[in-house]
């Protein structure tokens, strides 16, 4: 469970998150919607421990982020400004990452690539991937270790209709497994019907 | 993460140009123009000639590292959410920078040797010391650049470090006889044989800070820069 308590974040004298309070429960899909610049990505960063709150705190399974733990213990994420190693192929990328936590086997890596519709044995380097292929790989990166929390910022960006269906299927499977899934998107159509709870953000505030 | 290969070739190219220049100018050198650096001298013309030869590879190495942290932090995000220790990550970047700098100096020495732009003296114990001081001073400059990148961004950091190098070399030459304490802050000077007492020459003026003290100053600065950077990563926003 993720508990957000009076979370605010100030960057260069402007508040980009304002007094956010919410509880995210396990086995549910949450959708964050709102205009460009409303703070969706920023909230996901705060949940992932990538930014330090100016006020308030994020509590994950009763452990306070940045005090008891520096990052959520089990999390998969797609976020802005994130990149895999362009000089390797998809499998090698995930393989290198799997060495950090050592929870995913080689079979699970190939399975994850298959689930997002990539050829698990494709030897093409990531720098030669198309935008949509990169995004599919990012999704595989976020789910291949079966994390408890999955944060996806604009997951269907650049993905074709066929791919969107795969993503929807994956989200439902991950939900069934018991993961807390939080999506952020500025377009509602693709994923809103999957969400158990749709949250709206505006000017750094969560509208309930 | 590896930088593009063309960056690497650019640096190697600058070593070759340095070697050609230093043969062409026929300036007096004891070990080789890269280890000797710029002498303390009253002749401004001479200072600029030495400076031109010496500075070229420094500019290109600093260019090689410019923006390095900004590039690798994109990948760092996927490591961090897997609970990869941030401080260890930052430390690794500095260790990587040291290894790369060392390889560059190695290649530079080799190229100078190949072009006969360094003398036999470099293989004496003092020559090796001179080479080490050269390496340490360049690495300190790179540390400074990486550190500043965390605060002011890659472009400014690159600019500040390069201005600092040029200005400190010129300024310390002007201040040769006064304000001795200020000379501790001139990092490039500690890596120059002519300015740290390792290259013997009667033609130029004496060193101000002896290399044994310079070495400590460099190591201490490196320690400060690295530990501040590592500590900053704890409270940093990874946007
Ligand atoms: N790197 C940054 N530095 C400073 N301010 C930023 C930075 N990134 C975002 N902001 C500010 O934070 C606020 C929220 O941005 P955020 O990226 O969270 O919006 P968003 O809801 O994800 O928008 P989008 O739909 O475009 O992705 C914006 O006002 C933006 O100006
Ligand atoms: Mg966003």
CSV table of N, CA, C and O and ligand atoms in Angstrom, one decimal, chain A residues 40-42 80 153-154 184, ligand 2:
chain,number,residue,atom,x,y,z
A,40,UNK,N,1.2,15.2,-13.2
A,40,UNK,CA,1.1,13.8,-13.2
A,40,UNK,C,2.5,13.1,-13.1
A,40,UNK,O,2.7,12.3,-12.2
A,41,UNK,N,3.4,13.5,-14.0
A,41,UNK,CA,4.7,12.9,-13.9
A,41,UNK,C,5.4,13.2,-12.6
A,41,UNK,O,6.1,12.3,-12.0
A,42,UNK,N,5.2,14.4,-12.1
A,42,UNK,CA,5.9,14.8,-10.9
A,42,UNK,C,5.4,13.9,-9.7
A,42,UNK,O,6.2,13.5,-8.9
A,80,UNK,N,9.5,9.9,-17.7
A,80,UNK,CA,10.2,10.8,-18.6
A,80,UNK,C,11.7,10.7,-18.4
A,80,UNK,O,12.1,10.4,-17.3
A,153,UNK,N,4.1,6.1,-16.9
A,153,UNK,CA,3.8,7.5,-17.3
A,153,UNK,C,3.6,7.4,-18.8
A,153,UNK,O,4.5,7.1,-19.6
A,154,UNK,N,2.4,7.7,-19.3
A,154,UNK,CA,2.1,7.7,-20.7
A,154,UNK,C,2.5,6.4,-21.4
A,154,UNK,O,3.3,6.4,-22.3
A,184,UNK,N,-0.4,7.3,-15.7
A,184,UNK,CA,-0.6,8.7,-16.0
A,184,UNK,C,-0.8,8.9,-17.5
A,184,UNK,O,-0.1,8.3,-18.3
C,2,LIG,MG1,4.1,13.9,-17.9
